[in-house]
Amino acid sequence: MVNRDLTDMREKYESGTLDTSSVSPDPFVQFDTWFKEYLALDEPDANAMTVSTCGKDSRPSSRTVLLKSYDDNGFVFFSNYGSKK
């Protein structure tokens, strides 16, 4: 096997800080703000997200889903019906 050094493949994700005084106390309002900011970047699959849950055994489980809509009542995701939930 070829040994490849990938240590320089690091993206800098430092784009600012989170100032709690500028964050909405309503999580749906804050999500809407951040989501619209991300949509403005015109990135592909902007609605792809990872949802993680923890079962009775305290083991986390994660899956990628597509956000299809959201409002003050919550989020609607599309997930493969055959995948583990």
mmCIF file of C-alpha atoms in Angstrom:
data_model
loop_
_atom_site.group_PDB
_atom_site.id
_atom_site.type_symbol
_atom_site.label_atom_id
_atom_site.label_comp_id
_atom_site.label_asym_id
_atom_site.label_seq_id
_atom_site.Cartn_x
_atom_site.Cartn_y
_atom_site.Cartn_z
ATOM 1 C CA MET A 1 0.000 0.000 0.000
ATOM 2 C CA VAL A 2 1.193 3.516 -0.772
ATOM 3 C CA ASN A 3 1.640 5.752 2.259
ATOM 4 C CA ARG A 4 0.248 9.243 1.623
ATOM 5 C CA ASP A 5 0.727 12.177 3.967
ATOM 6 C CA LEU A 6 -2.584 14.059 4.111
ATOM 7 C CA THR A 7 -1.762 16.416 6.975
ATOM 8 C CA ASP A 8 -1.752 19.469 4.678
ATOM 9 C CA MET A 9 -5.299 18.785 3.477
ATOM 10 C CA ARG A 10 -6.768 20.875 6.256
ATOM 11 C CA GLU A 11 -9.403 23.476 5.478
ATOM 12 C CA LYS A 12 -9.489 26.505 7.759
ATOM 13 C CA TYR A 13 -13.000 26.826 9.135
ATOM 14 C CA GLU A 14 -12.371 29.977 11.115
ATOM 15 C CA SER A 15 -14.847 32.450 9.661
ATOM 16 C CA GLY A 16 -15.759 34.315 12.799
ATOM 17 C CA THR A 17 -16.901 33.931 16.338
ATOM 18 C CA LEU A 18 -20.245 33.250 17.929
ATOM 19 C CA ASP A 19 -21.364 36.283 19.872
ATOM 20 C CA THR A 20 -24.184 35.119 22.119
ATOM 21 C CA SER A 21 -25.609 38.637 22.272
ATOM 22 C CA SER A 22 -26.381 38.438 18.536
ATOM 23 C CA VAL A 23 -27.975 34.977 18.599
ATOM 24 C CA SER A 24 -31.745 34.704 18.601
ATOM 25 C CA PRO A 25 -33.221 33.085 21.713
ATOM 26 C CA ASP A 26 -35.604 31.263 19.333
ATOM 27 C CA PRO A 27 -33.713 28.302 17.819
ATOM 28 C CA PHE A 28 -35.963 28.215 14.733
ATOM 29 C CA VAL A 29 -35.293 31.887 14.000
ATOM 30 C CA GLN A 30 -31.555 31.311 14.467
ATOM 31 C CA PHE A 31 -31.579 28.243 12.231
ATOM 32 C CA ASP A 32 -33.434 30.216 9.547
ATOM 33 C CA THR A 33 -30.803 32.965 9.717
ATOM 34 C CA TRP A 34 -27.884 30.550 9.434
ATOM 35 C CA PHE A 35 -29.561 28.450 6.738
ATOM 36 C CA LYS A 36 -30.264 31.502 4.559
ATOM 37 C CA GLU A 37 -26.642 32.607 4.972
ATOM 38 C CA TYR A 38 -25.472 29.188 3.815
ATOM 39 C CA LEU A 39 -27.904 29.115 0.889
ATOM 40 C CA ALA A 40 -26.433 32.420 -0.298
ATOM 41 C CA LEU A 41 -23.089 30.626 -0.755
ATOM 42 C CA ASP A 42 -24.734 28.540 -3.505
ATOM 43 C CA GLU A 43 -23.179 25.307 -2.292
ATOM 44 C CA PRO A 44 -24.537 22.006 -3.648
ATOM 45 C CA ASP A 45 -26.778 19.941 -1.376
ATOM 46 C CA ALA A 46 -27.141 22.721 1.176
ATOM 47 C CA ASN A 47 -30.065 20.823 2.679
ATOM 48 C CA ALA A 48 -28.024 17.670 3.403
ATOM 49 C CA MET A 49 -27.645 17.234 7.136
ATOM 50 C CA THR A 50 -26.599 14.660 9.663
ATOM 51 C CA VAL A 51 -29.083 13.661 12.345
ATOM 52 C CA SER A 52 -27.742 11.829 15.367
ATOM 53 C CA THR A 53 -29.660 10.064 18.088
ATOM 54 C CA CYS A 54 -28.700 8.018 21.094
ATOM 55 C CA GLY A 55 -30.490 4.795 22.011
ATOM 56 C CA LYS A 56 -31.197 3.213 25.376
ATOM 57 C CA ASP A 57 -27.748 1.639 25.181
ATOM 58 C CA SER A 58 -26.214 5.174 25.102
ATOM 59 C CA ARG A 59 -24.598 4.469 21.722
ATOM 60 C CA PRO A 60 -24.912 7.236 19.134
ATOM 61 C CA SER A 61 -26.271 6.554 15.685
ATOM 62 C CA SER A 62 -26.042 9.027 12.799
ATOM 63 C CA ARG A 63 -27.472 9.224 9.307
ATOM 64 C CA THR A 64 -27.485 11.746 6.503
ATOM 65 C CA VAL A 65 -30.894 13.150 5.618
ATOM 66 C CA LEU A 66 -32.259 15.875 3.350
ATOM 67 C CA LEU A 67 -34.094 18.781 4.922
ATOM 68 C CA LYS A 68 -37.301 19.314 2.937
ATOM 69 C CA SER A 69 -39.011 22.029 4.991
ATOM 70 C CA TYR A 70 -39.029 23.742 8.365
ATOM 71 C CA ASP A 71 -41.180 26.156 10.324
ATOM 72 C CA ASP A 72 -41.913 27.124 13.926
ATOM 73 C CA ASN A 73 -43.149 23.585 14.599
ATOM 74 C CA GLY A 74 -40.014 21.757 13.541
ATOM 75 C CA PHE A 75 -38.151 20.175 10.648
ATOM 76 C CA VAL A 76 -39.217 17.756 7.917
ATOM 77 C CA PHE A 77 -36.509 15.440 6.616
ATOM 78 C CA PHE A 78 -36.390 12.908 3.812
ATOM 79 C CA SER A 79 -34.686 9.675 4.715
ATOM 80 C CA ASN A 80 -34.429 6.358 2.958
ATOM 81 C CA TYR A 81 -37.281 4.234 4.368
ATOM 82 C CA GLY A 82 -35.068 1.160 4.241
ATOM 83 C CA SER A 83 -32.230 2.623 6.291
ATOM 84 C CA LYS A 84 -31.681 2.004 9.983
ATOM 85 C CA LYS A 85 -33.423 4.625 12.130
#
